[in-house]
CSV table of C-alpha atoms and ligand atoms in Angstrom, one decimal:
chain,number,residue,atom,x,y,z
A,15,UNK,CA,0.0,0.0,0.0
A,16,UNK,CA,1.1,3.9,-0.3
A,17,UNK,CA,1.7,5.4,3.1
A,18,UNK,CA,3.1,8.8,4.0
A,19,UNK,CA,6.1,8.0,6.0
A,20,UNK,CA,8.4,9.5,8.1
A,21,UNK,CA,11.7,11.2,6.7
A,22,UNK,CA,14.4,13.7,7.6
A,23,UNK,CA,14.0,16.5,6.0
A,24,UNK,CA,10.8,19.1,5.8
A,25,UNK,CA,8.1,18.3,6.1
A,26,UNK,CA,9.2,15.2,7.6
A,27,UNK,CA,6.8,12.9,5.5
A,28,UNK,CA,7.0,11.0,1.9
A,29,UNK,CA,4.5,8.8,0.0
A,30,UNK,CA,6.1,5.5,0.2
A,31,UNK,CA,5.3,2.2,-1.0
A,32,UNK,CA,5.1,0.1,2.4
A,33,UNK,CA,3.8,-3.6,3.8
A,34,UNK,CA,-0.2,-3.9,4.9
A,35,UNK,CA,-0.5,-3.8,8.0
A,36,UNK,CA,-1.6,-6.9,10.0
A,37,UNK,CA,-4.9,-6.3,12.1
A,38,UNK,CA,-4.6,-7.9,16.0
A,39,UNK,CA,-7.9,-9.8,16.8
A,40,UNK,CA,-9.2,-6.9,18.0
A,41,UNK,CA,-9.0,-4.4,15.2
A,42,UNK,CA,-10.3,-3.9,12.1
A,43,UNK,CA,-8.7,-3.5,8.7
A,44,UNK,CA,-9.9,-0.1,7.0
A,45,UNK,CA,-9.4,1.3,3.7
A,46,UNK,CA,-8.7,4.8,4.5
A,47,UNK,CA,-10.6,7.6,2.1
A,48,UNK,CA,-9.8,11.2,4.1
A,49,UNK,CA,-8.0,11.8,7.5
A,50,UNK,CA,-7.5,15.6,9.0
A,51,UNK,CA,-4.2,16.8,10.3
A,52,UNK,CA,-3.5,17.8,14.2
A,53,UNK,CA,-1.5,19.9,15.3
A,54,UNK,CA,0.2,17.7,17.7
A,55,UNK,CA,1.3,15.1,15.0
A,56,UNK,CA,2.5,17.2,12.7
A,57,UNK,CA,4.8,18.5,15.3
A,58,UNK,CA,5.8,15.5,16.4
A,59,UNK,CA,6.9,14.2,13.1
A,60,UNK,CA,10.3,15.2,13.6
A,61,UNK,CA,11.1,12.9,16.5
A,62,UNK,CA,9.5,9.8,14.7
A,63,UNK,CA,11.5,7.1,13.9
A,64,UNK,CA,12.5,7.2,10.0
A,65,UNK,CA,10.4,5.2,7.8
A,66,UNK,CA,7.5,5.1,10.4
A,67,UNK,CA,3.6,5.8,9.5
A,68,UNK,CA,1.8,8.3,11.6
A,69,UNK,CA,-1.8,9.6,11.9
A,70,UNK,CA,-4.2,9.7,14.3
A,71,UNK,CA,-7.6,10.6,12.4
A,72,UNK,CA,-9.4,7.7,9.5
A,73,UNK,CA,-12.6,8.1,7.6
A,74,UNK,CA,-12.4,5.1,4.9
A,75,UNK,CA,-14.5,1.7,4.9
A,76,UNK,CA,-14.0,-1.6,6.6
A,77,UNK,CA,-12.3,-4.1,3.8
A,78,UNK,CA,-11.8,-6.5,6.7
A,79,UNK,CA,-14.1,-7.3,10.1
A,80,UNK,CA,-11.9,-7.8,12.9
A,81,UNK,CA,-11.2,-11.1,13.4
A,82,UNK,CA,-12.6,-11.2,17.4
A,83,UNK,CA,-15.8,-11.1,15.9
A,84,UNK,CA,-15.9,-7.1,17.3
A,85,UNK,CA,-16.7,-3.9,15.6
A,86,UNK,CA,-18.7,-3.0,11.9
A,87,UNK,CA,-18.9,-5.5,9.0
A,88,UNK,CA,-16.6,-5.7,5.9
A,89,UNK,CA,-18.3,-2.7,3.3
A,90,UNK,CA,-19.3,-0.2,6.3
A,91,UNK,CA,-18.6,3.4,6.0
A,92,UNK,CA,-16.3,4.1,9.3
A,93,UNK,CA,-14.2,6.8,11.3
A,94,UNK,CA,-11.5,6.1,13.7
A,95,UNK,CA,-9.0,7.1,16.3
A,96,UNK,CA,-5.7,5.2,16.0
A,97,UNK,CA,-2.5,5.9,18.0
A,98,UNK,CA,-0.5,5.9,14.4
A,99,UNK,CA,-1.1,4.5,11.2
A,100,UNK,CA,-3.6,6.4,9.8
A,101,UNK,CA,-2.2,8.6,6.9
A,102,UNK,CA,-2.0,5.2,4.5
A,103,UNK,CA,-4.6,3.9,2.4
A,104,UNK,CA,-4.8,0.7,5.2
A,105,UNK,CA,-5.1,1.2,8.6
A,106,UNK,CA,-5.6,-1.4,11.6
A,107,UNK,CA,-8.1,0.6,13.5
A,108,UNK,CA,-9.5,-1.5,17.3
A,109,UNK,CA,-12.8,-1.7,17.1
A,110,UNK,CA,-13.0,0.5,20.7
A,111,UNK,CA,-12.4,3.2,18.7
A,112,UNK,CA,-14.1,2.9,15.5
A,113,UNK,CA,-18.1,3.4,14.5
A,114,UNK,CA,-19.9,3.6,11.7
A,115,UNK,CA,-20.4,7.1,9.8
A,116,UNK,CA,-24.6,7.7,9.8
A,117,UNK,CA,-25.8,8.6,6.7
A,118,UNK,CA,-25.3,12.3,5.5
A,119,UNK,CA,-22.0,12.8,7.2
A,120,UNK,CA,-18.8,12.6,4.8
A,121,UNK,CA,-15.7,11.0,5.0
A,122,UNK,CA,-14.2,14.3,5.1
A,123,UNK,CA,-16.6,15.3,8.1
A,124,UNK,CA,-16.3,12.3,10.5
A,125,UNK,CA,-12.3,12.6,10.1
A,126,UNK,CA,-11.9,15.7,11.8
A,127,UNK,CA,-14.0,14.0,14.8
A,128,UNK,CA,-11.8,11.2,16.5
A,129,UNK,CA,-8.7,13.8,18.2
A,130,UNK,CA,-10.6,17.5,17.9
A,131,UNK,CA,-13.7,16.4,18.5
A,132,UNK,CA,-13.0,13.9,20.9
A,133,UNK,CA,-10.6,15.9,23.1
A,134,UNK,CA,-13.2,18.9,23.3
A,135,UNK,CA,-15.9,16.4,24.3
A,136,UNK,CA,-13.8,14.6,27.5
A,137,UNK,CA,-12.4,17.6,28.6
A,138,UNK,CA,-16.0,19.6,28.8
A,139,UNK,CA,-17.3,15.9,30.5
A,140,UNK,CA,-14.3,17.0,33.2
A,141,UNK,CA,-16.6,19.9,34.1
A,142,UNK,CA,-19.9,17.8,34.4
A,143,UNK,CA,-23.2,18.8,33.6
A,144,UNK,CA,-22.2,22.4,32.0
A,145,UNK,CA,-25.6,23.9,31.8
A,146,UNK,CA,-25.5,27.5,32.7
A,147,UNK,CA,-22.1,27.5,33.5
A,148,UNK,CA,-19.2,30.2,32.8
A,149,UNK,CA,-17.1,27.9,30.7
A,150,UNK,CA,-14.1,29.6,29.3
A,151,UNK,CA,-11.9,28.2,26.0
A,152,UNK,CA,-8.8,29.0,24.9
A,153,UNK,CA,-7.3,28.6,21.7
A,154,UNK,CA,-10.9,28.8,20.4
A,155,UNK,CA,-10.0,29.5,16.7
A,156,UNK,CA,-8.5,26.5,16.4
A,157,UNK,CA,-9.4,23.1,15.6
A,158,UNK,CA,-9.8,21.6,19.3
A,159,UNK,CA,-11.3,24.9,20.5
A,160,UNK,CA,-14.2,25.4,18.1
A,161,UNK,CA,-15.3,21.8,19.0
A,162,UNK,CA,-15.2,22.6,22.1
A,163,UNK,CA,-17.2,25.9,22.3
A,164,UNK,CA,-19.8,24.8,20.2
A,165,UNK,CA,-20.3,21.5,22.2
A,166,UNK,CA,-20.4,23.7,25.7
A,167,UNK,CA,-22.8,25.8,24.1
A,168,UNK,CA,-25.1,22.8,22.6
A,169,UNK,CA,-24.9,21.7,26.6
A,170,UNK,CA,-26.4,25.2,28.0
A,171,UNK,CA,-23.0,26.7,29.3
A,172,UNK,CA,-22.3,30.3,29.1
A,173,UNK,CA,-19.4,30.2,26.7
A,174,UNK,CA,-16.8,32.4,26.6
A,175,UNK,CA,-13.9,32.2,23.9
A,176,UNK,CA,-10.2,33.5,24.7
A,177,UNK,CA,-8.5,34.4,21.2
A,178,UNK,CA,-5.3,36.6,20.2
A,179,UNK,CA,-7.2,38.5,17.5
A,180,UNK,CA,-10.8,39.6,18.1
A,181,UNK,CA,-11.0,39.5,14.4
A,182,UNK,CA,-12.4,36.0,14.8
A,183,UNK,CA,-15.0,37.2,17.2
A,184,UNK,CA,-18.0,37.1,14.3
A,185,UNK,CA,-17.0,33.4,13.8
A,186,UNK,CA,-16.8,32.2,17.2
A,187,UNK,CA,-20.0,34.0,18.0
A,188,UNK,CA,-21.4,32.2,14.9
A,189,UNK,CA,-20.4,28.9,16.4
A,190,UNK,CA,-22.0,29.6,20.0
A,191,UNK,CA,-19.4,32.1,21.8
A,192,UNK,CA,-21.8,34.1,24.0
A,193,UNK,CA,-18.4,36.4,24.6
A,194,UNK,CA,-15.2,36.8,22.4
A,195,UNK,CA,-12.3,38.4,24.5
A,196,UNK,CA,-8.8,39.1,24.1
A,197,UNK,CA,-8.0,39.3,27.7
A,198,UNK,CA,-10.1,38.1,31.7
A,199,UNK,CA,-11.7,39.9,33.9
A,200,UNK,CA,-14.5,37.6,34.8
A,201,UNK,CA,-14.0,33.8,36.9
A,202,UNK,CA,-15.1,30.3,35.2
A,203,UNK,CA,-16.6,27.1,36.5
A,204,UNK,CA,-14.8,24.8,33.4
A,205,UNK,CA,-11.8,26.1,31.3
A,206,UNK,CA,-10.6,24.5,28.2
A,207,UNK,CA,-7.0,25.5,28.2
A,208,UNK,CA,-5.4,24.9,25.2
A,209,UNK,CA,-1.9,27.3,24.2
A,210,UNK,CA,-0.2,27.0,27.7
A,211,UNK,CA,2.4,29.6,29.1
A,212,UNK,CA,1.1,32.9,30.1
A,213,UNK,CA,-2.4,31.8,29.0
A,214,UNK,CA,-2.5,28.9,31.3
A,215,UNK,CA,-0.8,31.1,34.4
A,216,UNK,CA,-3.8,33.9,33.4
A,217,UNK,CA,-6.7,31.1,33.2
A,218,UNK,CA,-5.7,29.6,36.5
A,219,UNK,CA,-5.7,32.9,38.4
A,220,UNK,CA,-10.1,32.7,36.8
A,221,UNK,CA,-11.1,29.8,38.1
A,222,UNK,CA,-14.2,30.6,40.2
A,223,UNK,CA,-14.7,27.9,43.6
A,224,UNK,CA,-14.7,24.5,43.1
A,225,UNK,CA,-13.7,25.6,38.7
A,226,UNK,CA,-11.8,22.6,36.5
A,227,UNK,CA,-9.2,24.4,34.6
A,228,UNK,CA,-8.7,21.1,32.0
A,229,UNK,CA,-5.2,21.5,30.3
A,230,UNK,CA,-4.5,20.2,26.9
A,231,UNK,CA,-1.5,21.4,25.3
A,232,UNK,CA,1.3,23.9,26.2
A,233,UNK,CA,3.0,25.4,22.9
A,234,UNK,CA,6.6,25.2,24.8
A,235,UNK,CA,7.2,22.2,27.2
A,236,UNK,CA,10.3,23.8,28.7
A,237,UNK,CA,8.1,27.0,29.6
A,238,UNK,CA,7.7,28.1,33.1
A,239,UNK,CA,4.1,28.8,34.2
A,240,UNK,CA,3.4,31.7,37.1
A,241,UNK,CA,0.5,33.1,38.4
A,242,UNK,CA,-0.5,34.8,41.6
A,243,UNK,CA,-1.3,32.0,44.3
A,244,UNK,CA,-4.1,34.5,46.3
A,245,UNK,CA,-6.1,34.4,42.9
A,246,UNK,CA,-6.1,30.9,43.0
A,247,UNK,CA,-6.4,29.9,46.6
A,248,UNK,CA,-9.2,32.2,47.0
A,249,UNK,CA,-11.0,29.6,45.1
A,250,UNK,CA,-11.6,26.8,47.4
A,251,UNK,CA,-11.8,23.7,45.3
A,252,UNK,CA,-10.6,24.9,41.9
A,253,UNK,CA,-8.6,22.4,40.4
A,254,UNK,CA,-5.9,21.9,37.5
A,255,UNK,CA,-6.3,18.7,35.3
A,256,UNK,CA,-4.1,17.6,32.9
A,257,UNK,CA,-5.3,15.6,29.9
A,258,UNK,CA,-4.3,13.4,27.6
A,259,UNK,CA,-7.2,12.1,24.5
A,260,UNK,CA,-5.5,8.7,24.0
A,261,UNK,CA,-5.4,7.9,28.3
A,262,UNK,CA,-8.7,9.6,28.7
A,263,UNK,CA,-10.6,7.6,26.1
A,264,UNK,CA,-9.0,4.3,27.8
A,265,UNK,CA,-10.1,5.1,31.0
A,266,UNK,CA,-13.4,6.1,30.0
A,267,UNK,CA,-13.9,3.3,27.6
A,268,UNK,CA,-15.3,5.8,25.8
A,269,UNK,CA,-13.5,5.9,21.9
A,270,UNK,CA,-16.1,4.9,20.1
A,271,UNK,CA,-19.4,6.1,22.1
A,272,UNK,CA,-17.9,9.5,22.0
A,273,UNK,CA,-17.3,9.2,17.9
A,274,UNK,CA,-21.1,8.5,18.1
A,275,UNK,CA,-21.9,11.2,19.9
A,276,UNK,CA,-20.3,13.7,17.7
A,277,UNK,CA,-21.4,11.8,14.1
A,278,UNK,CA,-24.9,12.0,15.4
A,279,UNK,CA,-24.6,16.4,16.1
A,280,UNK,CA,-22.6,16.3,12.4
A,281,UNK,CA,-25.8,14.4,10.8
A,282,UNK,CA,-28.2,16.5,12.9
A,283,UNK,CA,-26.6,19.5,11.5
A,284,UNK,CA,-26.4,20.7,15.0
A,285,UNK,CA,-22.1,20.7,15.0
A,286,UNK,CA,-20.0,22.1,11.8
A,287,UNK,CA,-16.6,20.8,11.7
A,288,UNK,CA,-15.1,23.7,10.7
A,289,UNK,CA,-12.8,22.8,7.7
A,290,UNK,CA,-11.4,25.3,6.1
A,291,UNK,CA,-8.9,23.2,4.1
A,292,UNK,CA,-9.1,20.0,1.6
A,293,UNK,CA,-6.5,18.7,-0.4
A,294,UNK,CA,-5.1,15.3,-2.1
A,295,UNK,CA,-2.9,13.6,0.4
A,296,UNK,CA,-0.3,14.4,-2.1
A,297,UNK,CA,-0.5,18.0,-1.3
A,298,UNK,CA,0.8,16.9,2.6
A,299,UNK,CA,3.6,19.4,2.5
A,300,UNK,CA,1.2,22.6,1.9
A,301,UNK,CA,-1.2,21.4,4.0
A,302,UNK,CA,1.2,21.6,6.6
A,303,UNK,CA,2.3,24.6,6.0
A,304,UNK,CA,-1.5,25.8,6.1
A,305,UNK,CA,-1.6,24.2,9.5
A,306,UNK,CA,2.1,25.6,11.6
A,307,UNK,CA,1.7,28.9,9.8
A,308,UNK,CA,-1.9,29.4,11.2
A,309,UNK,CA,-2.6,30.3,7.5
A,310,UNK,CA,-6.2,28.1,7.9
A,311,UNK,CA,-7.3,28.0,11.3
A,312,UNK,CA,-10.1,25.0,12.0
A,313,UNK,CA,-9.5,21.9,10.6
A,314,UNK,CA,-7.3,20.4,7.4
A,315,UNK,CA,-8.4,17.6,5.7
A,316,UNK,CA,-6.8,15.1,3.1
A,317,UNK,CA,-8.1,12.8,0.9
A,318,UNK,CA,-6.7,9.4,0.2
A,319,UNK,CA,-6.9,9.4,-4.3
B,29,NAP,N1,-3.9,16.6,25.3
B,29,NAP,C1,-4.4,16.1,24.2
B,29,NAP,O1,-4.8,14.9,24.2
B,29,NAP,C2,-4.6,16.9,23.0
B,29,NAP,C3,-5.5,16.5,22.0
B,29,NAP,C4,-5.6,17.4,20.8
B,29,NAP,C5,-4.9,18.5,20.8
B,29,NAP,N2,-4.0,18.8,21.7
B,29,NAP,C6,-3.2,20.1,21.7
B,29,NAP,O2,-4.1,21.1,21.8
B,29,NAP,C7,-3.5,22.3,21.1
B,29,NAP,C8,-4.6,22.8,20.1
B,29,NAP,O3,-4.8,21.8,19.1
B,29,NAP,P1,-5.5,22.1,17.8
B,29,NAP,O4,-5.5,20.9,17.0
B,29,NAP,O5,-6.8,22.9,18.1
B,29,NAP,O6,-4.4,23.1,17.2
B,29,NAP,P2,-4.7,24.3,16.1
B,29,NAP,O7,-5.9,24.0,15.3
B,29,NAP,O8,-3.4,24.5,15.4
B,29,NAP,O9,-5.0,25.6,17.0
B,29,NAP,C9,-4.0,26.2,17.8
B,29,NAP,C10,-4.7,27.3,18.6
B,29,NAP,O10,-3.7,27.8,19.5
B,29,NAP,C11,-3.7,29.2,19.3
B,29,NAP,N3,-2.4,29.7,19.5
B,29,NAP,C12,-1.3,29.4,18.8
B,29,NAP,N4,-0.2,30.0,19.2
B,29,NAP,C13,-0.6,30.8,20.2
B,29,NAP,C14,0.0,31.7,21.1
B,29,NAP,N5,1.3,32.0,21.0
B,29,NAP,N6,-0.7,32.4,22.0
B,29,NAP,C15,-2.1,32.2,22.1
B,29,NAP,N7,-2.7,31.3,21.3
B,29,NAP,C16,-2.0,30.6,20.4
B,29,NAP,C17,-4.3,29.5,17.9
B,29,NAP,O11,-4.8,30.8,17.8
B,29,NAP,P3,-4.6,31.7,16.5
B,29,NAP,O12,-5.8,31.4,15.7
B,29,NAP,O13,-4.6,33.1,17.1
B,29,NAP,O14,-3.3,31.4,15.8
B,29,NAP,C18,-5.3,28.4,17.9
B,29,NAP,O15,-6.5,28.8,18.5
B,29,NAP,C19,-2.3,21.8,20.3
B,29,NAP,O16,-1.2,22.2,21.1
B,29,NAP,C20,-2.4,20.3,20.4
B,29,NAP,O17,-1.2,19.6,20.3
B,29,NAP,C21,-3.8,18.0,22.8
């Protein structure tokens, strides 16, 4: 099959003739039509061993049932979440983490679902029942954070979305932002903290009593992080919670009821998945360029031809 595998030089991926993949018991074998790009991956290609396939996102259709018996037929349309393997045209996907795609929803939709989508619906869970609550997101123009602040507001919260330029306000208020700011002044019950650094430090010193500030990303690991400890002791309660999709879906058991969740809001028409970019998987390296340069913000999408 044709994968896009790891190599040295920018941008660290090549379409390379490799061996199918082998399925375990559990997992099903799926021809892989569109996947969307994340942030994370992409920056990670660098340190990935040479030669290896990456990708977390499928859309594509089961050519193989897994073998445990587990999981949609041979022929059914599918998306799933897979810790790598996805950018090839087969991917072995465990059946924990895959559903079918309901009628109306595209490949191209239900790929952007399994990390963005995902990851905004656990870490919202984090803050429980959300109805009527202040929940703050950061990092709301991007593909994580306009998930997330339209599924707060589908659940009733107040929503609130943290952005660098208030250019994006229209959008974000399109998507369900009851407020677009560029800096706090009020407290939250659930943040959804995704940039890190003096974001995080500023978001912690918000959170009202008994608040879940949920992190999911820092831009710079090797950052130091400070805020004011009165702001955030005078919160009794508030807590910091650090998150991770992969872990949270495991614990949860929760990969493929989650992708269920979100495919039924796409085909309801009641969640947009905000992509602003398709392209032939042969067009990797501008696509990726699209994505670090923050020249498209939501989500990029490439299709398997
Ligand atoms: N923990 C997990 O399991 C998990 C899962 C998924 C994603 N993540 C992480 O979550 C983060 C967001 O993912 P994504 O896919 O949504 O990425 P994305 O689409 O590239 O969005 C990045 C967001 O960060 C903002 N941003 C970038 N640099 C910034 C800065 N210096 N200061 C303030 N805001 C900045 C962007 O705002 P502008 O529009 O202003 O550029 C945008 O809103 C990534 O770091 C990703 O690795 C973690």
């Amino acid at each position: 099959m044709l994968a896009l595998t790891v190599v040295p030089a920018a941008p660290h991926v090549a379409l390379t003739e490799v061996a199918d993949p082998t399925p375990l018991p559990d997992q099903a074998l799926v021809g892989v039509k569109a996947f969307s790009l994340n942030r994370g991956e992409v920056l990670d290609l660098p340190t990935r061993p040479e030669g290896s396939i990456t990708g977390w996102d499928a859309a594509g259709v089961v050519e193989h049932a897994a073998a445990d018996g587990s999981g949609p037929a041979a022929g059914t349309r599918v998306v799933g979440l897979v810790r790598v393997g996805a950018w090839a045209e087969l991917a072995a996907i465990p059946t924990n983490r895959l559903t079918p795609i309901p009628d109306g929803v595209s490949f191209a939709q239900a790929s952007t679902l399994p990390t963005a989508g995902v990851t905004a619906l656990r870490s919202l869970e984090i803050g429980g029942l959300l109805l009527a609550k202040r929940v703050l997101i950061t990092g709301a123009t991007g593909g994580v954070g306009r998930m997330a602040l339209q599924l707060a507001s589908l659940s009733g919260a107040h929503v609130t979305a943290l952005v660098r330029d208030l250019a994006a306000e229209s959008l974000l208020r399109r998507l369900g932002a009851s407020a677009v700011v560029n800096a706090l002044t009020e407290d939250f019950d659930v943040i959804v903290e995704g940039v890190g650094g003096a974001t995080l430090g500023m978001a912690i010193e918000h959170l009202g009593k008994r608040g879940v500030l949920v992190n999911i990303a820092t831009l710079d690991p090797a950052e130091s992080v400070t805020f004011r400890m009165s702001r955030f002791t005078r919160s009794p309660g508030a807590r910091i919670y650090t998150f991770t999709s992969f872990d949270e879906t495991a614990a949860h058991d929760s990969g493929t009821s989650d992708l269920i969740r979100l495919c039924t809001l796409v085909a309801e028409g009641r969640l947009d998945c905000q992509i602003e970019l398709e392209h032939s998987w042969r067009a990797i390296a501008d696509a990726i360029e699209a994505l670090l340069s923050r020249r498209v913000g939501g989500k990029v999408v490439l299709h398997i031809d």
